[in-house]
Short mmCIF file of C-alpha atoms in Angstrom, two decimals:
data_model
loop_
_atom_site.label_atom_id
_atom_site.label_comp_id
_atom_site.label_asym_id
_atom_site.label_seq_id
_atom_site.Cartn_x
_atom_site.Cartn_y
_atom_site.Cartn_z
CA MET A 1 -8.66 -7.80 31.94
CA ASN A 2 -5.16 -6.99 32.89
CA ASP A 3 -4.76 -10.53 33.94
CA ASP A 4 -5.71 -11.68 30.42
CA ILE A 5 -3.31 -9.19 28.79
CA THR A 6 -0.43 -10.03 31.29
CA GLU A 7 -1.14 -13.80 30.68
CA LEU A 8 -1.23 -13.35 26.79
CA ARG A 9 1.95 -11.51 27.06
CA ASN A 10 3.71 -14.07 29.15
CA LEU A 11 2.53 -17.01 27.02
CA LEU A 12 3.66 -15.37 23.67
CA GLU A 13 6.54 -13.35 24.43
CA ALA A 14 9.17 -16.07 23.78
CA HIS A 15 7.65 -16.96 20.40
CA ASP A 16 7.66 -13.52 19.06
CA PRO A 17 9.24 -14.14 15.54
CA ALA A 18 10.18 -10.36 15.24
CA ARG A 19 11.63 -9.84 18.64
CA HIS A 20 15.27 -9.52 17.43
CA VAL A 21 14.17 -7.51 14.27
CA ARG A 22 15.96 -4.11 14.15
CA ALA A 23 15.60 -1.38 11.42
CA ASP A 24 18.82 -1.17 9.43
CA THR A 25 20.06 2.34 10.34
CA PRO A 26 21.49 3.21 7.01
CA GLY A 27 18.47 1.64 5.28
CA LEU A 28 16.24 3.89 7.20
CA SER A 29 17.57 6.95 5.95
CA ALA A 30 17.22 5.79 2.36
CA THR A 31 13.51 4.70 3.00
CA LEU A 32 12.90 8.08 4.67
CA GLN A 33 14.26 10.08 1.59
CA GLU A 34 12.48 7.90 -0.85
CA ILE A 35 8.94 8.58 1.09
CA VAL A 36 9.64 12.46 1.48
CA GLY A 37 10.94 12.87 -2.01
CA GLY A 38 8.61 10.67 -3.73
CA SER A 39 5.44 11.85 -2.65
CA ARG A 40 3.43 14.70 -4.15
CA PRO A 41 2.18 17.90 -2.48
CA VAL A 42 -1.45 17.96 -1.60
CA SER A 43 -2.62 20.86 -3.75
CA SER A 44 -6.14 20.35 -4.89
CA ALA A 45 -9.49 18.81 -4.44
CA SER A 46 -8.96 16.70 -7.40
CA GLU A 47 -5.38 15.60 -6.23
CA ARG A 48 -7.22 14.43 -2.97
CA ARG A 49 -9.86 12.74 -4.94
CA ARG A 50 -7.26 10.82 -6.82
CA ARG A 51 -5.56 9.74 -3.81
CA SER A 52 -8.67 8.30 -2.40
CA LYS A 53 -8.81 5.87 -5.26
CA ARG A 54 -4.86 5.26 -5.18
CA ARG A 55 -5.22 3.64 -1.92
CA TRP A 56 -6.07 0.54 -3.39
CA VAL A 57 -3.20 0.66 -5.96
CA MET A 58 -0.71 1.67 -3.17
CA ALA A 59 -0.40 -1.91 -2.45
CA ALA A 60 1.07 -2.72 -5.79
CA PRO A 61 4.54 -2.13 -5.16
CA LEU A 62 4.39 -4.49 -2.31
CA THR A 63 4.59 -7.44 -4.51
CA ALA A 64 7.42 -6.13 -6.44
CA LEU A 65 9.93 -8.42 -4.58
CA VAL A 66 8.22 -11.63 -5.56
CA VAL A 67 7.50 -10.55 -9.07
CA GLY A 68 9.97 -11.90 -11.90
CA GLY A 69 10.26 -15.03 -14.08
CA ALA A 70 10.50 -15.23 -17.68
CA PHE A 71 9.40 -12.95 -20.35
CA ALA A 72 9.16 -13.33 -23.97
CA VAL A 73 12.27 -11.74 -25.92
CA PRO A 74 10.77 -11.19 -29.28
CA MET A 75 13.57 -9.02 -30.33
CA VAL A 76 17.09 -8.05 -29.42
CA LEU A 77 18.22 -4.62 -28.45
CA ALA A 78 21.34 -3.06 -29.92
CA PRO A 79 23.36 -2.15 -26.92
CA GLY A 80 25.79 0.77 -27.76
CA GLN A 81 24.17 1.62 -30.93
CA ASP A 82 24.47 5.32 -32.11
CA GLY A 83 21.17 7.21 -32.38
CA PRO A 84 17.65 6.24 -31.43
CA VAL A 85 16.98 2.72 -30.67
CA GLN A 86 13.55 1.66 -31.18
CA VAL A 87 13.62 -2.10 -30.84
CA GLY A 88 10.99 -3.05 -28.30
CA ALA A 89 11.78 -0.09 -26.16
CA SER A 90 12.76 3.34 -26.83
CA LEU A 91 16.26 4.05 -25.40
CA ALA A 92 17.28 6.92 -27.04
CA PRO A 93 20.49 8.79 -25.96
CA ALA A 94 20.01 12.48 -26.65
CA VAL A 95 21.27 15.82 -25.55
CA PHE A 96 19.04 18.04 -23.88
CA GLY A 97 19.49 21.57 -22.07
CA GLU A 98 20.86 20.17 -18.85
CA GLY A 99 23.06 17.44 -20.33
CA ASP A 100 22.75 14.08 -21.83
CA TYR A 101 19.92 11.79 -20.76
CA ILE A 102 18.03 8.59 -22.03
CA ASP A 103 14.50 8.64 -22.50
CA VAL A 104 12.86 5.43 -21.56
CA THR A 105 9.43 4.61 -22.96
CA ILE A 106 8.24 1.00 -23.23
CA LYS A 107 6.96 0.28 -26.61
CA ASP A 108 6.67 -3.49 -26.20
CA PRO A 109 5.88 -4.47 -22.63
CA ALA A 110 6.80 -8.15 -23.46
CA VAL A 111 10.44 -7.56 -23.77
CA ASP A 112 12.72 -9.19 -21.14
CA PRO A 113 13.44 -6.26 -18.64
CA GLN A 114 17.10 -7.59 -18.47
CA ARG A 115 17.71 -6.29 -21.89
CA TYR A 116 17.00 -2.81 -20.77
CA ARG A 117 19.32 -3.32 -18.00
CA THR A 118 22.16 -4.18 -20.35
CA GLU A 119 21.34 -1.00 -22.47
CA PHE A 120 21.68 1.07 -19.20
CA ALA A 121 24.75 -0.52 -18.45
CA VAL A 122 26.19 0.48 -21.82
CA HIS A 123 25.88 3.87 -20.79
CA GLY A 124 27.22 3.38 -17.37
CA LEU A 125 23.82 3.56 -15.55
CA ASP A 126 22.74 1.11 -12.92
CA VAL A 127 19.04 1.10 -13.78
CA ALA A 128 16.73 -2.03 -13.58
CA ILE A 129 13.36 -2.28 -15.01
CA ARG A 130 10.85 -4.32 -13.55
CA MET A 131 7.60 -5.36 -15.50
CA SER A 132 4.53 -6.54 -13.63
CA PRO A 133 0.89 -7.52 -14.69
CA ALA A 134 -1.16 -4.47 -14.86
CA SER A 135 -4.67 -3.45 -15.83
CA PRO A 136 -4.80 -1.97 -19.43
CA SER A 137 -4.56 1.57 -18.57
CA LEU A 138 -1.27 0.94 -16.97
CA VAL A 139 0.41 -1.49 -19.37
CA GLY A 140 3.55 0.01 -20.82
CA LYS A 141 3.35 2.96 -18.10
CA LEU A 142 5.81 3.74 -15.30
CA VAL A 143 3.99 3.36 -12.11
CA SER A 144 6.83 3.56 -9.44
CA VAL A 145 10.49 4.54 -9.19
CA LEU A 146 12.46 2.89 -6.21
CA PRO A 147 15.95 3.07 -5.26
CA GLN A 148 17.69 -0.47 -5.75
CA GLY A 149 18.12 -2.37 -2.65
CA ARG A 150 16.57 -1.40 0.34
CA ALA A 151 19.31 -1.79 3.16
CA LYS A 152 22.94 -0.89 2.99
CA GLU A 153 23.42 -0.41 -0.53
CA ALA A 154 20.57 2.23 -0.66
CA ALA A 155 21.89 3.89 1.99
CA LYS A 156 24.90 4.96 0.14
CA MET A 157 23.18 6.54 -2.78
CA ALA A 158 22.90 10.44 -2.99
CA GLY A 159 19.11 10.47 -3.48
CA PHE A 160 16.85 11.53 -6.15
CA THR A 161 13.56 12.95 -6.94
CA TYR A 162 11.67 13.44 -10.26
CA GLU A 163 10.16 16.28 -11.92
CA LYS A 164 7.54 16.64 -14.62
CA VAL A 165 9.01 17.72 -18.08
CA GLU A 166 5.74 17.78 -20.03
CA GLU A 167 2.53 15.81 -19.73
CA GLY A 168 3.14 12.19 -19.31
CA VAL A 169 6.99 12.75 -19.24
CA TYR A 170 9.24 13.15 -16.15
CA ARG A 171 12.84 13.28 -15.48
CA ILE A 172 14.84 12.05 -12.71
CA VAL A 173 16.78 14.31 -10.99
CA GLU A 174 19.78 13.55 -8.43
CA LEU A 175 19.95 15.33 -5.28
CA THR A 176 23.24 16.57 -4.07
CA PRO A 177 24.62 15.37 -0.75
CA GLU A 178 23.96 18.79 0.61
CA GLU A 179 20.31 18.70 -0.50
CA MET A 180 19.80 15.32 1.10
CA LYS A 181 21.39 16.59 4.35
CA GLU A 182 18.67 19.49 4.22
CA ARG A 183 16.02 16.95 3.57
CA ARG A 184 16.93 14.66 6.58
CA GLU A 185 17.33 17.73 8.83
CA GLY A 186 13.94 19.04 7.71
CA LYS A 187 15.40 22.26 6.35
CA ARG A 188 14.22 21.39 2.79
CA SER A 189 10.63 20.60 2.23
CA ASN A 190 9.99 21.86 -1.36
CA GLY A 191 12.21 23.41 -3.91
CA ARG A 192 13.17 20.41 -6.40
CA VAL A 193 12.04 17.84 -4.02
CA GLY A 194 8.97 15.47 -4.77
CA ARG A 195 7.48 17.75 -7.55
CA LEU A 196 4.75 15.72 -9.09
CA ASN A 197 2.11 17.98 -10.51
CA ASP A 198 -0.36 16.88 -12.96
CA ASP A 199 -1.12 13.21 -13.61
CA ASN A 200 -0.85 11.44 -17.06
CA PRO A 201 -4.58 11.67 -18.55
CA GLU A 202 -3.95 8.46 -20.12
CA CYS A 203 -4.41 6.86 -16.72
CA GLY A 204 -7.35 8.56 -15.43
CA ASN A 205 -6.93 9.43 -11.77
CA HIS A 206 -4.02 7.09 -11.39
CA TRP A 207 -0.48 8.42 -11.34
CA CYS A 208 1.49 7.22 -14.36
CA VAL A 209 4.34 8.15 -16.62
CA SER A 210 4.72 7.44 -20.20
CA THR A 211 8.28 8.38 -20.52
CA ILE A 212 11.08 8.76 -17.91
CA ARG A 213 14.05 10.64 -18.57
CA VAL A 214 17.15 9.33 -16.94
CA PRO A 215 20.37 11.54 -17.06
CA LEU A 216 23.44 9.84 -18.03
CA ASP A 217 25.55 10.95 -15.21
CA LEU A 218 23.15 9.49 -12.50
CA LYS A 219 25.03 7.81 -9.89
CA VAL A 220 21.77 6.55 -7.95
CA PRO A 221 20.83 2.99 -8.68
CA LEU A 222 17.17 2.96 -9.73
CA GLU A 223 14.59 0.53 -10.27
CA LEU A 224 11.75 1.65 -12.70
CA HIS A 225 8.51 -0.38 -12.37
CA PHE A 226 6.45 -0.60 -15.33
CA GLY A 227 3.00 -2.22 -16.04
CA ARG A 228 2.66 -5.13 -18.56
CA ALA A 229 -0.13 -7.38 -19.66
CA PRO A 230 -1.11 -10.14 -17.53
CA LYS A 231 -0.58 -13.71 -18.60
CA PRO A 232 -3.30 -16.11 -18.65
CA ASP A 233 -4.63 -16.66 -15.00
CA GLU A 234 -2.15 -14.10 -13.70
CA ARG A 235 -3.76 -11.34 -11.24
CA TYR A 236 -2.95 -7.61 -11.64
CA THR A 237 -0.21 -6.32 -9.57
CA PHE A 238 -1.01 -2.66 -10.73
CA ILE A 239 -4.77 -1.72 -10.81
CA GLY A 240 -5.66 1.49 -12.60
CA ASP A 241 -8.64 3.87 -12.60
CA VAL A 242 -11.50 1.60 -13.32
CA SER A 243 -12.73 4.20 -15.60
CA ALA A 244 -9.64 5.04 -17.44
CA SER A 245 -8.78 4.49 -21.16
CA GLY A 246 -8.94 0.60 -21.74
CA GLU A 247 -10.36 -0.39 -18.48
CA ILE A 248 -13.45 -2.32 -18.13
CA LEU A 249 -15.60 1.00 -17.05
CA GLU A 250 -13.97 3.28 -19.49
CA GLY A 251 -15.64 6.64 -19.68
CA GLU A 252 -18.51 5.56 -17.35
CA PRO A 253 -19.62 8.20 -14.66
CA VAL A 254 -18.32 6.25 -11.75
CA GLU A 255 -15.89 8.99 -10.46
CA PRO A 256 -16.44 9.43 -6.74
CA PRO A 257 -17.92 12.73 -5.74
CA ASN A 258 -15.75 15.62 -5.15
CA PRO A 259 -15.73 16.08 -1.12
CA HIS A 260 -14.86 19.91 -1.64
CA ASP A 261 -17.68 20.58 -3.85
CA PRO A 262 -21.09 19.04 -2.89
CA ARG A 263 -22.71 20.27 -6.00
CA THR A 264 -20.98 17.79 -7.96
CA TYR A 265 -22.42 14.87 -5.87
CA ALA A 266 -23.51 12.10 -8.30
CA TYR A 267 -25.07 9.97 -5.58
CA LEU A 268 -24.73 7.03 -7.94
CA ARG A 269 -26.87 4.03 -6.62
CA VAL A 270 -25.89 0.57 -6.27
CA GLY A 271 -28.85 -0.36 -8.79
CA GLU A 272 -27.71 2.18 -11.46
CA LEU A 273 -23.93 0.99 -11.05
CA LYS A 274 -25.29 -2.69 -11.45
CA GLU A 275 -26.81 -1.53 -14.91
CA ILE A 276 -23.55 -0.20 -16.03
CA ILE A 277 -21.64 -3.26 -15.00
CA GLN A 278 -23.96 -5.39 -16.84
CA ARG A 279 -23.85 -3.37 -19.93
CA ARG A 280 -20.13 -3.47 -19.92
CA GLY A 281 -19.93 -7.14 -19.38
CA ALA A 282 -18.22 -6.82 -16.07
CA THR A 283 -18.56 -8.43 -12.74
CA VAL A 284 -18.44 -7.40 -9.22
CA ASP A 285 -15.39 -9.18 -7.46
CA PHE A 286 -16.23 -8.00 -4.09
CA TYR A 287 -18.35 -5.47 -1.98
CA ASP A 288 -17.19 -3.61 1.05
CA THR A 289 -18.87 -1.25 3.26
CA ASN A 290 -17.45 2.10 3.45
CA PRO A 291 -17.29 2.92 7.48
CA ILE A 292 -15.46 6.12 7.29
CA ASP A 293 -18.33 8.40 5.85
CA ARG A 294 -20.90 7.12 8.31
CA PRO A 295 -22.72 10.32 9.56
CA GLY A 296 -23.35 11.02 13.23
CA PRO A 297 -20.85 10.43 16.40
CA ASN A 298 -19.50 6.96 15.69
CA PRO A 299 -17.81 7.00 12.31
CA GLY A 300 -15.93 3.88 11.38
CA ASN A 301 -12.49 3.29 12.92
CA GLY A 302 -9.42 3.96 10.93
CA ASP A 303 -9.07 5.83 7.76
CA TRP A 304 -9.88 3.71 4.76
CA ALA A 305 -10.56 0.17 6.20
CA TYR A 306 -13.09 -0.83 3.37
CA VAL A 307 -11.57 -4.43 3.69
CA ASP A 308 -12.44 -4.73 7.05
CA HIS A 309 -16.11 -4.43 6.13
CA PRO A 310 -16.91 -7.13 3.24
CA ARG A 311 -20.60 -7.50 2.46
CA LYS A 312 -22.20 -10.30 0.62
CA PRO A 313 -24.24 -9.10 -2.62
CA GLU A 314 -27.42 -10.03 -1.46
CA ASP A 315 -27.07 -7.94 1.56
CA VAL A 316 -26.19 -4.72 -0.70
CA PRO A 317 -29.63 -3.16 -1.44
CA ASP A 318 -29.89 -1.44 -4.82
CA SER A 319 -30.91 1.74 -3.18
CA TRP A 320 -27.61 2.07 -1.31
CA TYR A 321 -25.00 4.56 -2.41
CA VAL A 322 -21.86 3.87 -4.46
CA HIS A 323 -18.91 5.18 -2.66
CA VAL A 324 -15.88 4.07 -4.64
CA VAL A 325 -15.46 1.70 -7.68
CA PHE A 326 -12.03 0.00 -7.86
CA GLY A 327 -10.68 -2.16 -10.51
CA GLY A 328 -10.58 -5.82 -9.46
CA ASP A 329 -7.21 -7.75 -9.70
CA THR A 330 -8.40 -9.84 -12.62
CA PRO A 331 -9.65 -8.71 -16.14
CA GLY A 332 -13.33 -7.58 -16.08
CA THR A 333 -13.87 -7.36 -12.22
CA VAL A 334 -14.45 -4.29 -10.12
CA GLY A 335 -14.75 -3.86 -6.48
CA VAL A 336 -17.44 -1.51 -4.92
CA ALA A 337 -17.35 0.31 -1.57
CA VAL A 338 -20.95 0.99 -0.68
CA GLY A 339 -22.94 2.51 2.03
CA PRO A 340 -26.62 3.41 3.10
CA TRP A 341 -25.48 6.93 3.59
CA ARG A 342 -24.54 9.20 0.92
CA PRO A 343 -20.78 9.58 0.05
CA ASN A 344 -18.72 12.05 1.90
CA ALA A 345 -21.76 12.34 4.53
CA ARG A 346 -19.40 13.16 7.40
CA TRP A 347 -17.55 15.77 5.52
CA VAL A 348 -21.07 17.43 4.54
CA GLU A 349 -22.24 17.07 8.16
CA MET A 350 -19.02 18.93 9.43
CA GLN A 351 -19.35 21.69 6.98
CA GLU A 352 -22.98 22.18 7.74
CA LYS A 353 -21.98 22.23 11.31
CA GLY A 354 -19.31 24.91 10.63
CA ARG A 355 -21.92 26.95 8.85
CA SER A 356 -24.41 26.92 11.60
CA MET B 1 -1.10 23.81 -1.12
CA VAL B 2 -0.38 22.20 2.11
CA VAL B 3 3.20 22.79 3.52
CA ARG B 4 3.90 19.48 5.63
CA ASP B 5 6.05 19.22 8.45
CA GLU B 6 9.05 17.21 7.28
CA ALA B 7 10.78 17.48 10.72
CA GLY B 8 7.89 16.21 12.45
CA PHE B 9 7.50 13.49 10.14
CA THR B 10 11.14 12.63 10.26
CA SER B 11 10.89 12.35 14.12
CA LEU B 12 7.88 10.07 13.60
CA PHE B 13 9.49 7.94 11.20
CA GLU B 14 12.71 7.49 13.33
CA GLU B 15 10.69 6.84 16.53
CA HIS B 16 8.05 4.21 15.02
CA TYR B 17 9.50 2.81 12.03
CA GLU B 18 10.90 -0.19 13.82
CA SER B 19 7.58 -0.90 15.49
CA VAL B 20 5.68 -0.79 12.27
CA LEU B 21 8.42 -3.17 10.59
CA ARG B 22 8.02 -5.60 13.47
CA TYR B 23 4.22 -5.47 13.00
CA ALA B 24 4.60 -6.26 9.32
CA TRP B 25 7.27 -9.03 9.75
CA ARG B 26 4.98 -10.75 12.25
CA ARG B 27 2.17 -10.95 9.61
CA VAL B 28 3.99 -11.14 6.31
CA GLY B 29 7.39 -12.26 6.89
CA PRO B 30 10.88 -10.64 6.12
CA ALA B 31 10.39 -10.34 2.32
CA ASP B 32 7.37 -8.08 2.36
CA ALA B 33 7.60 -6.40 5.77
CA PRO B 34 10.00 -3.67 4.78
CA ASP B 35 7.81 -2.73 1.95
CA ILE B 36 4.57 -2.78 4.23
CA ALA B 37 6.39 -0.49 6.62
CA ALA B 38 7.80 1.82 3.95
CA GLU B 39 4.29 2.13 2.38
CA THR B 40 2.71 2.70 5.77
CA PHE B 41 4.97 5.72 6.35
CA ARG B 42 4.58 6.89 2.84
CA ILE B 43 0.68 7.24 3.50
CA ALA B 44 1.60 8.77 6.90
CA TRP B 45 3.60 11.30 5.17
CA GLU B 46 0.71 11.95 2.54
CA LYS B 47 -1.74 12.31 5.39
CA PHE B 48 0.49 13.66 8.08
CA ASP B 49 -1.99 16.27 9.21
CA ARG B 50 -4.22 13.44 10.25
CA VAL B 51 -1.84 11.31 11.95
CA PRO B 52 -2.60 11.94 15.98
CA ALA B 53 0.40 13.60 17.32
CA ASP B 54 0.18 12.17 20.66
CA ARG B 55 -0.54 8.38 19.89
CA PRO B 56 0.34 7.95 16.49
CA LEU B 57 1.16 4.02 16.73
CA PRO B 58 -2.48 2.88 16.64
CA TRP B 59 -2.85 5.15 13.31
CA LEU B 60 0.15 3.63 11.93
CA TYR B 61 -0.94 0.04 12.67
CA ILE B 62 -4.27 0.50 10.98
CA THR B 63 -2.73 1.71 7.89
CA ALA B 64 -0.24 -1.32 8.06
CA LYS B 65 -2.97 -3.67 8.59
CA ASN B 66 -4.90 -2.35 5.60
CA LEU B 67 -1.82 -2.83 3.43
CA VAL B 68 -1.34 -6.40 4.88
CA LEU B 69 -4.80 -7.28 4.12
CA ASN B 70 -4.49 -5.91 0.55
CA LEU B 71 -1.36 -8.07 0.26
CA VAL B 72 -3.25 -11.22 1.58
CA ARG B 73 -5.89 -10.45 -0.82
CA LYS B 74 -3.66 -10.39 -3.79
CA ASP B 75 -1.78 -13.39 -2.54
CA GLU B 76 -3.94 -16.15 -1.46
CA ARG B 77 -1.01 -18.23 -0.03
CA ARG B 78 -0.46 -15.68 2.74
CA ASN B 79 -2.82 -15.18 5.59
CA GLY B 80 -3.10 -15.47 9.38
CA ILE B 81 0.01 -14.90 11.45
CA ALA B 82 3.50 -15.80 10.15
CA THR B 83 2.41 -18.63 7.83
CA TRP B 84 5.44 -17.71 6.21
CA LEU B 85 7.55 -19.10 8.97
CA GLY B 86 9.62 -21.90 7.50
CA PRO B 87 11.27 -24.82 9.39
CA ASP B 88 13.69 -22.42 10.66
CA LEU B 89 11.25 -20.20 11.71
CA GLY B 90 13.63 -17.14 11.77
CA ASN B 91 14.94 -16.94 8.49
CA GLY B 92 18.55 -16.84 9.56
CA VAL B 93 17.57 -13.88 12.16
CA GLU B 94 18.27 -16.21 15.15
CA ALA B 95 19.48 -19.50 16.01
CA ASP B 96 16.71 -21.30 17.68
CA HIS B 97 17.49 -24.76 18.95
CA ALA B 98 15.16 -27.69 18.23
CA GLY B 99 12.92 -27.28 21.49
CA ALA B 100 12.12 -23.62 20.85
CA VAL B 101 11.18 -24.34 17.35
CA ALA B 102 8.85 -26.81 18.37
CA ALA B 103 7.41 -24.36 20.93
CA ARG B 104 7.02 -21.77 18.41
CA ILE B 105 5.38 -23.89 15.89
CA ALA B 106 2.89 -24.84 18.60
CA ALA B 107 2.32 -21.18 19.47
CA VAL B 108 1.88 -20.31 15.90
CA ALA B 109 -0.59 -22.91 15.35
CA ALA B 110 -2.41 -22.06 18.20
CA LEU B 111 -2.66 -18.40 17.13
CA ASN B 112 -3.70 -19.48 13.91
CA ASP B 113 -6.49 -21.61 15.40
CA LEU B 114 -8.05 -18.29 16.87
CA GLY B 115 -10.60 -16.36 14.71
CA GLU B 116 -8.75 -13.64 12.66
CA ARG B 117 -10.36 -10.71 14.99
CA ASP B 118 -9.44 -12.56 18.13
CA ARG B 119 -5.92 -13.28 16.79
CA GLU B 120 -5.35 -9.68 15.77
CA LEU B 121 -6.26 -8.37 19.12
CA VAL B 122 -4.06 -10.91 21.03
CA LEU B 123 -1.03 -9.80 18.91
CA LEU B 124 -1.87 -6.13 19.30
CA VAL B 125 -1.79 -6.50 23.25
CA SER B 126 1.16 -9.18 23.35
CA TRP B 127 3.77 -8.53 20.65
CA GLU B 128 2.79 -5.01 19.53
CA GLY B 129 2.55 -4.05 23.29
CA LEU B 130 -0.72 -1.89 22.96
CA ASP B 131 -2.90 -1.25 25.90
CA LEU B 132 -6.64 -2.39 25.63
CA ARG B 133 -7.82 0.91 24.56
CA GLU B 134 -5.43 1.12 21.73
CA ALA B 135 -5.85 -2.39 20.51
CA ALA B 136 -9.54 -1.93 20.44
CA ALA B 137 -9.03 1.25 18.20
CA VAL B 138 -6.78 -0.63 15.82
CA ALA B 139 -9.08 -3.68 15.71
CA GLY B 140 -12.01 -1.52 15.07
CA CYS B 141 -14.26 -2.64 18.04
CA SER B 142 -15.26 -1.39 21.34
CA ARG B 143 -13.23 -1.65 24.51
CA PRO B 144 -15.86 -4.27 26.03
CA THR B 145 -15.84 -6.14 22.87
CA ALA B 146 -11.95 -6.38 22.92
CA ALA B 147 -11.87 -7.28 26.56
CA MET B 148 -14.33 -10.00 25.91
CA ARG B 149 -12.29 -11.44 22.96
CA LEU B 150 -9.08 -11.29 24.68
CA HIS B 151 -10.60 -13.26 27.74
CA ARG B 152 -11.99 -15.74 25.38
CA ALA B 153 -8.51 -16.01 23.40
CA ARG B 154 -6.70 -16.34 26.59
CA ARG B 155 -8.52 -19.27 27.53
CA ARG B 156 -8.47 -20.85 24.24
CA LEU B 157 -4.67 -20.44 23.59
CA ARG B 158 -4.09 -21.71 27.18
CA ARG B 159 -5.86 -24.95 26.29
CA LEU B 160 -4.62 -25.27 22.93
CA LEU B 161 -0.71 -24.64 24.08
CA GLY B 162 -1.36 -27.08 27.05
CA ASP B 163 -3.37 -29.86 25.06
CA GLN B 164 -1.68 -29.74 21.51
CA PRO B 165 1.72 -28.70 21.72
CA GLU B 166 2.59 -30.44 18.29
CA ALA B 167 -0.20 -28.99 16.62
CA THR B 168 0.32 -27.98 12.88
CA VAL B 169 -0.40 -24.60 11.23
CA ALA B 170 -4.24 -24.43 10.79
CA THR B 171 -5.72 -24.06 7.59
CA ARG B 172 -6.28 -20.63 6.22
CA ARG B 173 -9.76 -19.15 6.47
CA PRO B 174 -10.45 -17.38 3.46
CA SER B 175 -12.13 -14.01 3.72
CA TYR B 176 -15.40 -13.45 2.01
CA LYS B 177 -15.10 -13.07 -1.60
CA GLU B 178 -17.89 -13.70 -4.24
CA THR B 179 -18.54 -12.89 -7.97
CA ALA B 180 -21.90 -11.31 -8.26
CA VAL B 181 -24.21 -9.25 -10.32
#
């Protein structure tokens, strides 16, 4: 066996396309601070459940770099205009308790993002807005905040986090160099950093923001990533909670069971889900087997490798259990993780062992 | 509320970010690799208590692999190893001469001619530098299965690289996907 590995290494070593790739050190700091500052504390069972479904949309920002192109410009903003501006977007300079700020609410997701950038620039802000095709519950919603530029430029920034103001409204908070230093050194793990408490109920179990408040004295270059309706034949970049408002299975009881409370287990069967799906005029884009919850000594490798276990529809009995229902990447479609065992079987098994 | 070990995570990040970046680079190219790597560590931060402290790299690769697969699923143009590689095969990273370029094209073509699972195992033990046990864990198979696949892949690669030095990049094998119900 070692001969095989040694020969393979020898055969391929010279052809490694990444052998000269090095992580950019300043960029590393920016990425680290973004991760540590941008994630939410794990605080509750519902939070854990939300994250289990967010796994699929976590990939959404990955395509941010290749999204772009022309947007319709149905109207023109009025840069520098005094007072609230409600043309396409709401960019309303205002005075708030801690100073001046701009509330950004996307009223018309079809407006050219460059228009927003111009409006921000008028106020001395380097803020870009990016719009990507999203499923209905995420159209017009902020789904991601990133520093602009991932390499040297990003490293120069002071850092930021965001805090909840009220339901659906968050504000950007710039961190001082001292705070950033503390974060890098591990001396600051909480405080103002990365506080995202309750999700916006409009988006079901997917995190989103309706209004983002940007302070006018912000020095950090930001990119705000919003969802927009897809064009014909365009696939979603952002996929929301399949049972959230406006989604194909809106209001249907397909929420995965709460792993911390077995009494809430719905144990939805595939046959029951099919009835729901047919009634709503949806189609199943793909089936995957959930390898993680498999009971017994040999659970699946990895953490959430559904995509490693695709399953043909004819190989999915109606009696199997529904583990997770995902939104598909085109309108009217869903993906379903299934298994012959009950959802969270491993967790229950471990709990029962712990009690005995 | 769980208080996470930020210092521990920072160490993990600093030690392994480059490896994960390279893993992603080899599979999706320079445009998407930084995002894959960053997202991998974002997930690691969220689940830091579940990242094996002694051998975190396989866990990170599994996570990166799933992100890559999600990206591939979303963008059907990308699949397999390094189909993003253009004529320069390095995107300005290095100045290969013509012979080396041709050799790498052949190598990439040969790799793409392997089955998806075999190819992943080959990359894990070669470019990623994992041992058999770690590679099997990342690939989601047993060690004997991994050994069998690697042996088969070695023979096939040796033949392909010896017999077809000018092979072109193989056609993508789509993963299973079907509309039903």
